[in-house]
Coordinates of C-alpha atoms in Angstrom, one line a residue:
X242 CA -14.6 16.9 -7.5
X243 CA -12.2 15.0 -9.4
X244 CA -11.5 11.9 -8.2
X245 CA -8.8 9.0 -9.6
X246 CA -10.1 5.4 -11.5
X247 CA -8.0 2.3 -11.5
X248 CA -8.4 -0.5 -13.7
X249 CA -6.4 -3.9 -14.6
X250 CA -7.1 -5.7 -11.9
X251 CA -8.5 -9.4 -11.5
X252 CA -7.3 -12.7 -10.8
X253 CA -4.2 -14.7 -11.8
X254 CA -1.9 -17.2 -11.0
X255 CA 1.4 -17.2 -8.7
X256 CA 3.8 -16.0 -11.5
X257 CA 2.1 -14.2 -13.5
X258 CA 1.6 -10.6 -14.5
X259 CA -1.2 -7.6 -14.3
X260 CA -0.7 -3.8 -15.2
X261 CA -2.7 -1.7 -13.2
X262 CA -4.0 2.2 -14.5
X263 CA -5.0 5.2 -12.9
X264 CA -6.4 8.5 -14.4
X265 CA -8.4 11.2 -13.3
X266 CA -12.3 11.4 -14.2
X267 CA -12.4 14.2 -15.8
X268 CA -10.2 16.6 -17.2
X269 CA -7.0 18.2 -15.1
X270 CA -4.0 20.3 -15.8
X271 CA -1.6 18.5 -14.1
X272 CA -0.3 15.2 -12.4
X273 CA 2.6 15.3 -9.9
X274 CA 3.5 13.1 -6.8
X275 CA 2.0 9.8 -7.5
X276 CA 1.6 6.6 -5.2
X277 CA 0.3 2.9 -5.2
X278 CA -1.0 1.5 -2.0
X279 CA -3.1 -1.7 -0.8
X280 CA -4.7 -3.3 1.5
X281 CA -5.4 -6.8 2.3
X282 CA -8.3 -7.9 4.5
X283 CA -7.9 -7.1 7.8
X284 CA -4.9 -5.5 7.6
X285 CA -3.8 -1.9 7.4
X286 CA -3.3 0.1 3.9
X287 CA 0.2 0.1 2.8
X288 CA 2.7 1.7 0.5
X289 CA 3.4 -0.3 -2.3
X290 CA 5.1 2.2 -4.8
X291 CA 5.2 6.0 -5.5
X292 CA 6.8 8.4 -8.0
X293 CA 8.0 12.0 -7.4
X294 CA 7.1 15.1 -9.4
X295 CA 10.9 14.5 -10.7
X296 CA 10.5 11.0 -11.4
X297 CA 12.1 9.8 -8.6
X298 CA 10.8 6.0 -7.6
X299 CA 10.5 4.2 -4.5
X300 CA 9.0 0.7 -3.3
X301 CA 8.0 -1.6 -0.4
X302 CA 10.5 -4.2 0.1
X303 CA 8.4 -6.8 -0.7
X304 CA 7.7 -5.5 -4.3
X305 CA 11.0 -4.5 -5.6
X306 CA 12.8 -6.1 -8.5
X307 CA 8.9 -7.0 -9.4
X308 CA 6.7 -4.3 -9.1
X309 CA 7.5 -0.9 -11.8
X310 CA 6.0 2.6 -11.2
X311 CA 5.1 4.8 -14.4
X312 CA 3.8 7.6 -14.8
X313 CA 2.6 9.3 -18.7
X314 CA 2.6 13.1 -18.1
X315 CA 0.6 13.7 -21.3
X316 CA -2.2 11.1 -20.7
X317 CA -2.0 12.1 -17.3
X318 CA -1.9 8.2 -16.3
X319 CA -0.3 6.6 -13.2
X320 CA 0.7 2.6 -14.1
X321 CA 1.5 0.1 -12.0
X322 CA 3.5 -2.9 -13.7
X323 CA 3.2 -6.0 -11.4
X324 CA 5.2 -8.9 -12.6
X325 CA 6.4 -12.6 -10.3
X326 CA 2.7 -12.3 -8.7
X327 CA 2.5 -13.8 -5.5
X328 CA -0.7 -15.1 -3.2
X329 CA 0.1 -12.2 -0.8
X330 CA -0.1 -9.6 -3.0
X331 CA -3.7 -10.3 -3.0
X332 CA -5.1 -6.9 -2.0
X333 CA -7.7 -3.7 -2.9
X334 CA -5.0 -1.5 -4.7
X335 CA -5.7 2.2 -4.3
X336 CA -3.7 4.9 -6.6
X337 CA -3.3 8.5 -4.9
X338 CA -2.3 10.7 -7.3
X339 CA -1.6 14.9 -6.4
X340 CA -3.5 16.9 -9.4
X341 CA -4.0 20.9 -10.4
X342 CA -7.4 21.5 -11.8
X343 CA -8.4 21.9 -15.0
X344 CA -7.6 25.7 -15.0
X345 CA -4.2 24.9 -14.0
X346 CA -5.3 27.2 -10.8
X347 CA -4.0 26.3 -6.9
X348 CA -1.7 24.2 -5.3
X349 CA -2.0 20.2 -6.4
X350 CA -4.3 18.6 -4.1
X351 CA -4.7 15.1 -3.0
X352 CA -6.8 12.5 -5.2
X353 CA -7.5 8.6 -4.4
X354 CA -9.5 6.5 -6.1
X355 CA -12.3 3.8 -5.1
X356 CA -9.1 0.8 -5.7
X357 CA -9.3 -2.6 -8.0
X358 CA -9.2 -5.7 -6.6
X359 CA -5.9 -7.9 -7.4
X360 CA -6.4 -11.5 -6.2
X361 CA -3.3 -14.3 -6.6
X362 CA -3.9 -17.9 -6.7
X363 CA -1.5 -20.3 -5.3

């Protein structure tokens, strides 16, 4: 079963800057309705950022004007472009990504993936 595989996370300074990734395991035919979320300890998983099948963006209020959405249709990679870091964007950030199988066969189904840990220091 395919399942989604973040990377760029780590620690860095109040200010500063990470890009997070996100692509499938193994090969599929198609990406389409694509989302960022976190969670800090103790708290609940939240919606940080998502993009439609059309492109169409959205964000949590406490990310926008710092936090950018992509999405490369041919590499079939979800990004994540994370700029003015703060301490309480310290969090496990999880992609979800909707993908057609390899075939190109069936509706797209629902993909997460196992999250990368972003920590801020003050």
């Amino acid at each position: 079963q395919v399942r989604m595989v973040e990377s760029g996370g780590g620690l860095v300074q109040a200010g500063g800057s990470l890009q997070l990734s996100c692509e499938p395991s193994e090969t599929v035919f198609s990406i389409h309705n694509s989302a960022w979320y976190r969670q800090a300890p103790g708290e609940q998983r939240e919606l940080v950022a998502a993009i439609t099948g059309g492109g169409s963006t959205n964000y949590a209020d406490s990310v926008k004007g710092r936090f950018t959405i992509s999405r490369d249709r041919v590499a079939k990679k979800i990004y994540l472009q994370m700029n003015s870091l703060k301490p309480e964007d310290t969090a496990v950030y999880y992609c979800k990504v909707d993908v057609v199988d390899r075939y190109g066969l069936g509706s797209p189904v629902e993909r997460w993936g196992q999250g990368t840990q972003v920590t801020v220091s003050s």
